[in-house]
mmCIF file of C-alpha atoms in Angstrom:
data_model
loop_
_atom_site.group_PDB
_atom_site.id
_atom_site.type_symbol
_atom_site.label_atom_id
_atom_site.label_comp_id
_atom_site.label_asym_id
_atom_site.label_seq_id
_atom_site.Cartn_x
_atom_site.Cartn_y
_atom_site.Cartn_z
ATOM 1 C CA MET A 689 41.767 186.071 64.526
ATOM 2 C CA LYS A 690 41.338 182.401 65.229
ATOM 3 C CA VAL A 691 39.005 181.257 62.451
ATOM 4 C CA GLY A 692 37.086 177.987 62.509
ATOM 5 C CA PHE A 693 36.675 176.552 59.024
ATOM 6 C CA PHE A 694 33.785 174.070 58.827
ATOM 7 C CA PHE A 695 34.282 171.444 56.158
ATOM 8 C CA ASN A 696 31.164 169.439 55.348
ATOM 9 C CA ASP A 697 32.860 166.732 53.271
ATOM 10 C CA PHE A 698 29.927 166.134 50.921
ATOM 11 C CA SER A 699 29.722 163.026 48.776
ATOM 12 C CA PRO A 700 30.481 163.310 45.027
ATOM 13 C CA HIS A 701 26.871 162.185 44.513
ATOM 14 C CA SER A 702 25.676 165.493 45.988
ATOM 15 C CA GLY A 703 26.483 167.205 42.693
ATOM 16 C CA GLY A 704 27.595 170.791 42.273
ATOM 17 C CA VAL A 705 28.019 171.509 45.974
ATOM 18 C CA PHE A 706 30.713 168.799 46.136
ATOM 19 C CA THR A 707 32.624 170.310 43.215
ATOM 20 C CA TYR A 708 32.383 173.829 44.658
ATOM 21 C CA GLN A 709 33.448 172.758 48.139
ATOM 22 C CA GLN A 710 36.406 170.671 46.976
ATOM 23 C CA ASP A 711 37.741 173.503 44.819
ATOM 24 C CA VAL A 712 37.410 176.148 47.505
ATOM 25 C CA PHE A 713 38.996 173.894 50.118
ATOM 26 C CA ARG A 714 41.936 173.092 47.846
ATOM 27 C CA SER A 715 42.526 176.779 47.141
ATOM 28 C CA PHE A 716 42.206 177.574 50.837
ATOM 29 C CA LEU A 717 45.041 175.166 51.653
ATOM 30 C CA GLU A 718 47.175 176.608 48.855
ATOM 31 C CA LEU A 719 46.616 180.215 49.908
ATOM 32 C CA ALA A 720 46.214 180.069 53.696
ATOM 33 C CA ALA A 721 49.839 181.084 54.279
ATOM 34 C CA GLU A 722 49.032 184.438 52.655
ATOM 35 C CA SER A 723 46.583 185.206 55.460
ATOM 36 C CA LYS A 724 47.534 186.568 58.878
ATOM 37 C CA HIS A 725 44.759 184.574 60.566
ATOM 38 C CA GLU A 726 45.011 181.239 62.359
ATOM 39 C CA PHE A 727 42.695 178.612 60.883
ATOM 40 C CA HIS A 728 41.197 175.539 62.508
ATOM 41 C CA ILE A 729 39.583 172.967 60.223
ATOM 42 C CA ILE A 730 36.527 171.803 62.164
ATOM 43 C CA CYS A 731 35.685 168.279 61.088
ATOM 44 C CA GLU A 732 34.070 165.085 62.321
ATOM 45 C CA HIS A 733 36.121 163.099 64.811
ATOM 46 C CA ASP A 734 36.813 160.257 62.370
ATOM 47 C CA LYS A 735 38.259 162.646 59.738
ATOM 48 C CA HIS A 736 41.128 163.946 61.880
ATOM 49 C CA LYS A 737 43.804 161.709 60.374
ATOM 50 C CA ASP A 738 42.602 162.380 56.835
ATOM 51 C CA PHE A 739 42.902 166.137 57.218
ATOM 52 C CA SER A 740 46.166 165.951 59.165
ATOM 53 C CA ALA A 741 47.725 163.886 56.374
ATOM 54 C CA LEU A 742 46.928 166.418 53.647
ATOM 55 C CA PRO A 743 50.140 167.547 51.922
ATOM 56 C CA GLY A 744 51.404 171.103 52.133
ATOM 57 C CA HIS A 745 49.734 172.104 55.390
ATOM 58 C CA PRO A 746 50.512 175.778 56.083
ATOM 59 C CA LEU A 747 51.740 176.521 59.611
ATOM 60 C CA ASN A 748 48.654 178.626 60.353
ATOM 61 C CA VAL A 749 46.236 175.755 59.601
ATOM 62 C CA HIS A 750 45.310 173.253 62.326
ATOM 63 C CA VAL A 751 42.863 170.349 62.428
ATOM 64 C CA SER A 752 40.347 170.478 65.293
ATOM 65 C CA PRO A 753 37.940 167.530 65.239
ATOM 66 C CA MET A 754 34.617 167.556 67.025
ATOM 67 C CA ALA A 755 33.903 164.956 69.669
ATOM 68 C CA ALA A 756 32.227 161.749 68.583
ATOM 69 C CA PRO A 757 28.417 161.915 68.659
ATOM 70 C CA GLU A 758 26.817 160.601 71.808
ATOM 71 C CA PRO A 759 25.383 157.108 71.294
ATOM 72 C CA PRO A 760 21.613 156.769 71.712
ATOM 73 C CA LEU A 761 20.616 156.407 75.356
ATOM 74 C CA THR A 762 19.801 152.858 76.350
ATOM 75 C CA PRO A 763 17.158 152.367 79.085
ATOM 76 C CA ARG A 764 19.960 151.562 81.566
ATOM 77 C CA ARG A 765 21.960 154.707 80.703
ATOM 78 C CA ARG A 766 18.807 156.805 80.960
ATOM 79 C CA VAL A 767 18.146 155.509 84.487
ATOM 80 C CA MET A 768 21.781 156.000 85.511
ATOM 81 C CA ARG A 769 21.747 159.588 84.295
ATOM 82 C CA PHE A 770 18.564 160.289 86.257
ATOM 83 C CA LEU A 771 20.039 158.804 89.442
ATOM 84 C CA ARG A 772 23.255 160.787 89.015
ATOM 85 C CA ARG A 773 21.308 164.009 88.758
ATOM 86 C CA VAL A 774 19.274 163.184 91.835
ATOM 87 C CA LEU A 775 22.425 162.417 93.846
ATOM 88 C CA GLU A 776 24.244 165.515 92.553
ATOM 89 C CA ARG A 777 21.529 168.135 92.830
ATOM 90 C CA HIS A 778 24.024 170.946 93.247
ATOM 91 C CA SER A 779 25.408 170.312 89.742
ATOM 92 C CA THR A 780 22.185 169.570 87.881
ATOM 93 C CA ALA A 781 21.930 173.014 86.269
ATOM 94 C CA LEU A 782 25.525 172.840 85.121
ATOM 95 C CA ALA A 783 25.018 169.352 83.708
ATOM 96 C CA ASP A 784 21.930 170.476 81.818
ATOM 97 C CA LYS A 785 23.823 173.421 80.371
ATOM 98 C CA LYS A 786 26.693 171.236 79.227
ATOM 99 C CA GLU A 787 24.320 168.854 77.509
ATOM 100 C CA THR A 788 22.771 171.638 75.475
ATOM 101 C CA ILE A 789 26.130 172.757 74.060
ATOM 102 C CA SER A 790 26.529 171.285 70.598
ATOM 103 C CA ARG A 791 29.649 169.401 69.591
ATOM 104 C CA ALA A 792 30.482 172.223 67.209
ATOM 105 C CA ALA A 793 30.123 174.894 69.889
ATOM 106 C CA ASN A 794 32.265 172.855 72.255
ATOM 107 C CA VAL A 795 35.184 172.536 69.837
ATOM 108 C CA LEU A 796 34.984 176.254 69.098
ATOM 109 C CA ALA A 797 35.148 177.078 72.802
ATOM 110 C CA CYS A 798 38.041 174.678 73.440
ATOM 111 C CA ASN A 799 40.102 176.286 70.672
ATOM 112 C CA GLU A 800 39.037 179.865 71.507
ATOM 113 C CA ILE A 801 37.675 180.352 67.996
ATOM 114 C CA GLU A 802 36.686 183.966 67.326
ATOM 115 C CA PHE A 803 35.030 183.621 63.918
ATOM 116 C CA THR A 804 33.760 180.770 61.743
ATOM 117 C CA TRP A 805 33.417 180.175 58.021
ATOM 118 C CA SER A 806 31.643 177.334 56.276
ATOM 119 C CA ILE A 807 31.748 176.645 52.543
ATOM 120 C CA GLY A 808 28.431 174.836 52.726
ATOM 121 C CA HIS A 809 25.395 174.740 54.986
ATOM 122 C CA TYR A 810 26.720 173.571 58.348
ATOM 123 C CA GLU A 811 24.041 173.836 60.989
ATOM 124 C CA HIS A 812 25.366 174.336 64.492
ATOM 125 C CA GLU A 813 24.171 176.289 67.495
ATOM 126 C CA ALA A 814 27.323 178.289 68.184
ATOM 127 C CA PHE A 815 25.527 181.577 67.595
ATOM 128 C CA ASP A 816 27.769 183.412 70.037
ATOM 129 C CA VAL A 817 30.716 183.013 67.657
ATOM 130 C CA PRO A 818 30.388 185.432 64.683
ATOM 131 C CA TYR A 819 30.223 183.648 61.340
ATOM 132 C CA ILE A 820 30.006 183.784 57.557
ATOM 133 C CA THR A 821 27.216 181.786 55.985
ATOM 134 C CA THR A 822 26.600 181.042 52.301
ATOM 135 C CA VAL A 823 23.231 181.159 50.527
ATOM 136 C CA PHE A 824 23.021 179.294 47.223
ATOM 137 C CA ASP A 825 19.308 179.818 46.621
ATOM 138 C CA LEU A 826 16.042 180.758 48.316
ATOM 139 C CA GLN A 827 13.778 178.872 45.956
ATOM 140 C CA HIS A 828 11.530 177.612 48.747
ATOM 141 C CA ARG A 829 10.352 181.221 48.938
ATOM 142 C CA LEU A 830 10.171 181.827 45.193
ATOM 143 C CA GLN A 831 8.794 178.458 44.007
ATOM 144 C CA PRO A 832 7.356 176.727 47.092
ATOM 145 C CA TRP A 833 5.284 174.293 45.037
ATOM 146 C CA PHE A 834 8.225 172.018 44.177
ATOM 147 C CA PRO A 835 8.137 168.902 46.379
ATOM 148 C CA GLU A 836 11.868 168.999 47.132
ATOM 149 C CA VAL A 837 11.443 172.298 49.009
ATOM 150 C CA SER A 838 7.976 171.778 50.451
ATOM 151 C CA GLN A 839 6.841 168.219 51.114
ATOM 152 C CA GLY A 840 7.188 166.476 54.448
ATOM 153 C CA GLY A 841 7.794 169.707 56.338
ATOM 154 C CA LEU A 842 10.784 170.689 54.171
ATOM 155 C CA TRP A 843 9.469 174.203 53.589
ATOM 156 C CA ASP A 844 9.307 174.861 57.324
ATOM 157 C CA ILE A 845 12.754 173.316 57.858
ATOM 158 C CA ARG A 846 14.332 175.482 55.171
ATOM 159 C CA GLU A 847 12.562 178.584 56.435
ATOM 160 C CA GLU A 848 13.680 177.991 60.005
ATOM 161 C CA PHE A 849 17.252 177.402 58.866
ATOM 162 C CA PHE A 850 17.491 180.572 56.787
ATOM 163 C CA SER A 851 15.609 182.702 59.296
ATOM 164 C CA ARG A 852 17.985 181.713 62.099
ATOM 165 C CA TYR A 853 21.347 181.541 60.348
ATOM 166 C CA VAL A 854 21.053 184.251 57.725
ATOM 167 C CA ARG A 855 19.719 186.927 60.031
ATOM 168 C CA ARG A 856 22.442 186.454 62.636
ATOM 169 C CA ALA A 857 25.368 186.072 60.268
ATOM 170 C CA ALA A 858 28.132 188.647 60.339
ATOM 171 C CA TYR A 859 28.364 188.218 56.567
ATOM 172 C CA VAL A 860 26.190 186.408 54.047
ATOM 173 C CA ILE A 861 27.869 185.217 50.851
ATOM 174 C CA THR A 862 25.861 184.892 47.655
ATOM 175 C CA GLY A 863 26.868 184.576 44.017
ATOM 176 C CA THR A 864 24.897 187.353 42.311
ATOM 177 C CA GLU A 865 23.254 190.710 42.870
ATOM 178 C CA GLU A 866 19.959 188.900 42.303
ATOM 179 C CA GLY A 867 20.836 186.663 45.250
ATOM 180 C CA ARG A 868 21.599 189.763 47.325
ATOM 181 C CA ARG A 869 18.210 191.271 46.490
ATOM 182 C CA GLU A 870 16.409 188.073 47.496
ATOM 183 C CA ILE A 871 18.219 187.886 50.839
ATOM 184 C CA GLU A 872 17.401 191.529 51.566
ATOM 185 C CA ARG A 873 13.759 191.089 50.519
ATOM 186 C CA PHE A 874 12.993 187.848 52.357
ATOM 187 C CA TYR A 875 15.130 188.190 55.496
ATOM 188 C CA ARG A 876 15.767 191.936 55.873
ATOM 189 C CA VAL A 877 19.535 191.528 56.101
ATOM 190 C CA PRO A 878 21.312 194.900 55.689
ATOM 191 C CA ALA A 879 23.023 195.208 52.319
ATOM 192 C CA LYS A 880 26.452 195.892 53.852
ATOM 193 C CA ARG A 881 26.420 192.432 55.457
ATOM 194 C CA ILE A 882 25.811 190.683 52.134
ATOM 195 C CA ARG A 883 28.808 190.057 49.882
ATOM 196 C CA VAL A 884 28.562 188.924 46.268
ATOM 197 C CA LEU A 885 31.223 186.353 45.360
ATOM 198 C CA PRO A 886 30.497 184.567 42.057
ATOM 199 C CA LEU A 887 30.709 180.794 41.949
ATOM 200 C CA PRO A 888 34.185 179.906 40.647
ATOM 201 C CA THR A 889 34.608 177.875 37.475
ATOM 202 C CA PRO A 890 35.415 174.302 38.588
ATOM 203 C CA SER A 891 39.135 173.661 38.274
ATOM 204 C CA PHE A 892 38.794 170.146 36.841
ATOM 205 C CA CYS A 893 37.546 171.509 33.533
ATOM 206 C CA LEU A 894 39.891 174.484 33.136
ATOM 207 C CA ASN A 895 42.630 174.139 30.521
ATOM 208 C CA GLN A 896 41.639 170.563 29.726
ATOM 209 C CA PRO A 897 43.155 169.263 26.478
ATOM 210 C CA GLN A 898 40.741 167.899 23.903
ATOM 211 C CA SER A 899 40.506 164.242 24.845
ATOM 212 C CA ASP A 900 39.873 161.180 22.718
ATOM 213 C CA PHE A 901 36.275 161.137 23.898
ATOM 214 C CA LEU A 902 34.753 159.013 21.135
ATOM 215 C CA SER A 903 35.683 155.706 22.755
ATOM 216 C CA ARG A 904 34.245 156.799 26.081
ATOM 217 C CA LEU A 905 31.037 157.984 24.425
ATOM 218 C CA SER A 906 30.698 154.711 22.556
ATOM 219 C CA ALA A 907 31.045 152.788 25.820
ATOM 220 C CA LEU A 908 28.221 154.920 27.243
ATOM 221 C CA GLY A 909 25.940 154.010 24.342
ATOM 222 C CA ILE A 910 26.204 157.307 22.439
ATOM 223 C CA THR A 911 26.225 156.643 18.724
ATOM 224 C CA GLY A 912 25.560 160.027 17.094
ATOM 225 C CA ARG A 913 24.936 163.669 17.838
ATOM 226 C CA TYR A 914 23.492 164.308 21.270
ATOM 227 C CA LEU A 915 22.374 166.912 23.765
ATOM 228 C CA PHE A 916 23.692 166.763 27.306
ATOM 229 C CA TYR A 917 22.092 167.535 30.662
ATOM 230 C CA PRO A 918 23.934 166.780 33.925
ATOM 231 C CA ALA A 919 21.374 167.228 36.690
ATOM 232 C CA GLN A 920 20.142 165.207 39.609
ATOM 233 C CA PHE A 921 16.607 163.988 39.279
ATOM 234 C CA TRP A 922 14.681 166.622 41.190
ATOM 235 C CA ALA A 923 11.423 168.010 39.813
ATOM 236 C CA HIS A 924 12.882 171.529 39.529
ATOM 237 C CA LYS A 925 15.545 170.304 37.113
ATOM 238 C CA ASN A 926 12.759 170.342 34.528
ATOM 239 C CA HIS A 927 13.635 167.150 32.674
ATOM 240 C CA ALA A 928 9.995 166.914 31.616
ATOM 241 C CA ASN A 929 9.977 169.944 29.331
ATOM 242 C CA LEU A 930 13.339 168.910 27.904
ATOM 243 C CA LEU A 931 11.862 165.534 26.906
ATOM 244 C CA HIS A 932 8.931 167.271 25.227
ATOM 245 C CA ALA A 933 11.445 169.458 23.371
ATOM 246 C CA LEU A 934 13.397 166.396 22.236
ATOM 247 C CA ARG A 935 10.234 164.881 20.783
ATOM 248 C CA LEU A 936 9.516 168.094 18.856
ATOM 249 C CA LEU A 937 13.115 168.343 17.684
ATOM 250 C CA ASN A 938 13.318 164.755 16.432
ATOM 251 C CA ASP A 939 9.868 164.568 14.873
ATOM 252 C CA GLY A 940 10.420 163.425 11.290
ATOM 253 C CA GLU A 941 14.229 163.619 11.530
ATOM 254 C CA THR A 942 16.283 160.901 9.842
ATOM 255 C CA GLU A 943 19.170 161.594 12.228
ATOM 256 C CA PRO A 944 17.510 162.194 15.601
ATOM 257 C CA PHE A 945 19.376 163.690 18.531
ATOM 258 C CA GLN A 946 20.100 161.532 21.533
ATOM 259 C CA LEU A 947 19.796 163.033 24.994
ATOM 260 C CA ALA A 948 22.402 162.028 27.588
ATOM 261 C CA LEU A 949 21.216 162.461 31.177
ATOM 262 C CA VAL A 950 23.553 162.007 34.138
ATOM 263 C CA GLY A 951 22.828 162.452 37.830
ATOM 264 C CA SER A 952 21.602 160.711 40.943
ATOM 265 C CA ASP A 953 17.939 160.013 41.616
ATOM 266 C CA HIS A 954 16.180 162.177 44.204
ATOM 267 C CA GLY A 955 12.717 160.798 43.631
ATOM 268 C CA ASN A 956 11.844 161.927 40.112
ATOM 269 C CA LEU A 957 13.732 159.427 37.943
ATOM 270 C CA ASP A 958 10.872 156.939 37.541
ATOM 271 C CA TYR A 959 8.550 159.721 36.431
ATOM 272 C CA VAL A 960 11.060 160.960 33.843
ATOM 273 C CA ARG A 961 11.582 157.429 32.500
ATOM 274 C CA SER A 962 7.822 156.942 32.274
ATOM 275 C CA LEU A 963 7.389 160.237 30.440
ATOM 276 C CA ALA A 964 10.062 159.258 27.897
ATOM 277 C CA ARG A 965 8.116 156.049 27.190
ATOM 278 C CA THR A 966 4.827 157.921 26.927
ATOM 279 C CA LEU A 967 6.345 160.363 24.419
ATOM 280 C CA GLY A 968 7.804 157.488 22.385
ATOM 281 C CA ILE A 969 11.392 158.701 22.721
ATOM 282 C CA GLU A 970 12.748 156.194 25.219
ATOM 283 C CA GLN A 971 15.232 154.869 22.636
ATOM 284 C CA GLN A 972 16.693 158.365 22.217
ATOM 285 C CA VAL A 973 17.199 159.060 25.945
ATOM 286 C CA LEU A 974 20.211 157.662 27.790
ATOM 287 C CA PHE A 975 19.932 157.481 31.570
ATOM 288 C CA LEU A 976 23.594 157.187 32.536
ATOM 289 C CA GLY A 977 23.333 157.669 36.297
ATOM 290 C CA PHE A 978 26.417 158.830 38.201
ATOM 291 C CA VAL A 979 29.477 158.935 35.909
ATOM 292 C CA THR A 980 33.204 159.326 36.511
ATOM 293 C CA ARG A 981 34.844 162.701 36.077
ATOM 294 C CA GLU A 982 36.616 161.392 32.956
ATOM 295 C CA ASP A 983 33.285 160.419 31.425
ATOM 296 C CA LEU A 984 31.789 163.751 32.446
ATOM 297 C CA ILE A 985 34.544 165.641 30.634
ATOM 298 C CA ALA A 986 34.057 163.474 27.536
ATOM 299 C CA LEU A 987 30.300 164.101 27.602
ATOM 300 C CA TYR A 988 30.817 167.863 27.679
ATOM 301 C CA GLN A 989 33.462 167.809 24.951
ATOM 302 C CA GLY A 990 31.431 165.636 22.598
ATOM 303 C CA ALA A 991 27.992 167.195 23.080
ATOM 304 C CA PHE A 992 26.299 169.297 20.423
ATOM 305 C CA ALA A 993 25.083 171.491 23.289
ATOM 306 C CA LEU A 994 24.395 171.555 26.993
ATOM 307 C CA THR A 995 20.634 171.953 27.448
ATOM 308 C CA TYR A 996 20.492 173.333 30.973
ATOM 309 C CA THR A 997 16.782 173.514 31.691
ATOM 310 C CA THR A 998 16.731 173.925 35.479
ATOM 311 C CA LEU A 999 14.147 176.274 36.951
ATOM 312 C CA PHE A 1000 16.216 177.119 40.054
ATOM 313 C CA GLY A 1001 18.780 179.895 40.261
ATOM 314 C CA PRO A 1002 20.335 182.390 40.545
ATOM 315 C CA ASP A 1003 23.593 180.376 40.353
ATOM 316 C CA ASN A 1004 24.552 177.100 38.699
ATOM 317 C CA LEU A 1005 27.878 175.384 38.014
ATOM 318 C CA PRO A 1006 27.316 173.114 34.954
ATOM 319 C CA PRO A 1007 27.147 176.015 32.455
ATOM 320 C CA LEU A 1008 30.587 177.138 33.680
ATOM 321 C CA GLU A 1009 31.892 173.593 33.236
ATOM 322 C CA ALA A 1010 30.482 173.496 29.710
ATOM 323 C CA PHE A 1011 32.049 176.868 28.854
ATOM 324 C CA ALA A 1012 35.470 175.696 29.993
ATOM 325 C CA LEU A 1013 35.219 172.469 27.987
ATOM 326 C CA GLY A 1014 34.106 174.035 24.712
ATOM 327 C CA CYS A 1015 30.449 173.048 24.854
ATOM 328 C CA PRO A 1016 27.834 175.644 23.806
ATOM 329 C CA VAL A 1017 25.021 176.209 26.282
ATOM 330 C CA ILE A 1018 21.253 176.505 25.848
ATOM 331 C CA MET A 1019 20.101 177.988 29.139
ATOM 332 C CA SER A 1020 17.028 178.700 31.256
ATOM 333 C CA ASP A 1021 16.402 182.430 31.439
ATOM 334 C CA TYR A 1022 15.657 182.514 35.177
ATOM 335 C CA ASP A 1023 16.356 185.572 37.336
ATOM 336 C CA GLY A 1024 20.107 185.926 37.795
ATOM 337 C CA ALA A 1025 21.178 183.711 34.886
ATOM 338 C CA ARG A 1026 22.254 186.578 32.625
ATOM 339 C CA GLU A 1027 24.127 188.224 35.475
ATOM 340 C CA GLN A 1028 26.097 185.047 36.237
ATOM 341 C CA LEU A 1029 26.701 183.840 32.682
ATOM 342 C CA GLU A 1030 26.536 187.053 30.614
ATOM 343 C CA ASP A 1031 25.999 186.627 26.850
ATOM 344 C CA ALA A 1032 27.679 183.238 26.535
ATOM 345 C CA PRO A 1033 24.559 181.007 26.545
ATOM 346 C CA LEU A 1034 21.598 180.964 24.206
ATOM 347 C CA TYR A 1035 18.751 181.820 26.593
ATOM 348 C CA VAL A 1036 15.331 180.214 26.226
ATOM 349 C CA ASP A 1037 12.052 179.770 28.055
ATOM 350 C CA THR A 1038 12.587 176.230 29.309
ATOM 351 C CA THR A 1039 8.967 175.797 30.348
ATOM 352 C CA ALA A 1040 8.165 176.030 26.609
ATOM 353 C CA PRO A 1041 9.432 172.913 24.762
ATOM 354 C CA GLU A 1042 9.215 174.662 21.391
ATOM 355 C CA SER A 1043 11.617 177.357 22.667
ATOM 356 C CA ILE A 1044 14.232 174.717 23.552
ATOM 357 C CA ALA A 1045 13.786 172.895 20.239
ATOM 358 C CA THR A 1046 14.059 176.161 18.285
ATOM 359 C CA ALA A 1047 17.332 177.018 20.035
ATOM 360 C CA VAL A 1048 18.855 173.641 19.116
ATOM 361 C CA ARG A 1049 17.812 174.112 15.473
ATOM 362 C CA GLN A 1050 19.277 177.630 15.554
ATOM 363 C CA LEU A 1051 22.699 176.306 16.598
ATOM 364 C CA LEU A 1052 22.381 173.498 14.045
ATOM 365 C CA GLN A 1053 21.649 175.827 11.153
ATOM 366 C CA ASP A 1054 24.018 178.647 12.127
ATOM 367 C CA THR A 1055 27.463 177.176 12.730
ATOM 368 C CA SER A 1056 28.999 180.633 13.205
ATOM 369 C CA LEU A 1057 26.560 181.331 16.063
ATOM 370 C CA ARG A 1058 27.484 178.040 17.709
ATOM 371 C CA GLN A 1059 31.184 178.859 17.421
ATOM 372 C CA LYS A 1060 30.616 182.351 18.805
ATOM 373 C CA LYS A 1061 28.845 180.904 21.840
ATOM 374 C CA ILE A 1062 31.751 178.522 22.406
ATOM 375 C CA GLU A 1063 34.227 181.426 22.292
ATOM 376 C CA LEU A 1064 32.162 183.614 24.624
ATOM 377 C CA GLY A 1065 31.820 180.700 27.009
ATOM 378 C CA HIS A 1066 35.569 180.185 27.115
ATOM 379 C CA ILE A 1067 36.093 183.852 27.997
ATOM 380 C CA ARG A 1068 33.472 183.698 30.762
ATOM 381 C CA ALA A 1069 34.952 180.498 32.222
ATOM 382 C CA GLN A 1070 38.332 182.163 32.733
ATOM 383 C CA GLN A 1071 37.015 185.175 34.651
ATOM 384 C CA TRP A 1072 36.770 183.881 38.221
ATOM 385 C CA SER A 1073 38.556 181.015 39.970
ATOM 386 C CA SER A 1074 38.410 179.384 43.389
ATOM 387 C CA ALA A 1075 41.651 181.225 44.250
ATOM 388 C CA ASP A 1076 39.897 184.544 43.545
ATOM 389 C CA TYR A 1077 37.025 183.398 45.755
ATOM 390 C CA VAL A 1078 39.257 182.468 48.698
ATOM 391 C CA ARG A 1079 41.240 185.702 48.547
ATOM 392 C CA GLU A 1080 37.973 187.645 48.783
ATOM 393 C CA ILE A 1081 37.058 185.638 51.890
ATOM 394 C CA PHE A 1082 40.432 186.507 53.396
ATOM 395 C CA SER A 1083 39.686 190.196 52.731
ATOM 396 C CA ILE A 1084 36.387 189.864 54.584
ATOM 397 C CA LEU A 1085 38.196 188.268 57.542
ATOM 398 C CA ASP A 1086 40.711 191.126 57.574
ATOM 399 C CA GLU A 1087 37.862 193.637 57.576
ATOM 400 C CA TYR A 1088 36.067 191.953 60.466
ATOM 401 C CA ALA A 1089 39.218 191.533 62.585
ATOM 402 C CA ALA A 1090 39.083 195.249 63.451
ATOM 403 C CA VAL A 1091 35.600 194.699 64.927
ATOM 404 C CA ARG A 1092 36.358 191.400 66.643
ATOM 405 C CA ARG A 1093 39.275 192.866 68.629
ATOM 406 C CA CYS A 1094 36.729 194.900 70.623
ATOM 407 C CA TRP A 1095 36.107 192.025 73.102
ATOM 408 C CA SER A 1096 38.050 189.121 74.556
#
């Protein structure tokens, strides 16, 4: 088959989706020659040279950029278009049809693409080309009260997106059986069209040597033992209950824990800062913003524990990163967490600050438990890579090719 591969090219500031996409894309380029299919990387027009210059291009991989977006219509262009339609009445219907074809659909038609795959949400209107879509979460259905999935019409936007793209997909990829159940329940997609492919452990943290992280931590303002939480500042990341837990944990302690927070602001940072001041722990909380990958590795390697308090699942990448880098994990016990991460984390109720604080004390008092969690995490981190993920996608393409040959 001719397969269109949509590459979204997210910014590093977008968090886990950037890490996931970069890893899968790298493995795709490394493994594409193993596949019998012809691939076309569908990208924005200004990315053509970047993709064409990538080293080690397999012969069955081509770069097919979309046309540049149409500039906004000026009043003069709007009048000229109207006059052209009036003068060319016989072609008006054809012109209207052409204008409704999206740039993505046009590049698919020009290259005779028979199937498409995107490693992120790529919204296009080429429904007539069968496709794989990926669902990371359906939390707007499960927890619609969070502003990031509800305010300003976001709930309706998300619902329209999933209703349209998930229901018509040839295959829906999700990371857990819990994710499969949610897709079946909310959108009535037949089980045979849903495939469970776990999120791969990010490659940047696999087999990393123990670095000299102390100098990097010192430069970041970390002076003693600390907890670590890499998460963008959305409400669902649950920084609030983690701050309450830190206050409980450090109450009366002569050597209080610091809390290192990294991540971009998505509207909740000011509230979290204000809460830290209100709780009287602002001196113990480090707001580090977006950090380099080298600093991120050092933060994992030097942390007493990752306190991953998010309320959204069923999949998340930071616990896998922590596992690979020898950092024990205290984890939200949301639906799907135990399936993804097995027994490696210490699970807690992260809406209960005392539960988080108790888990930290447990690891502090029982060094053998902490070491066991580190060892279990290392085992879990090695189980599934981006190469495994890509090979499973290739198997799905092989399976569908027998169906797609039924029409021209």
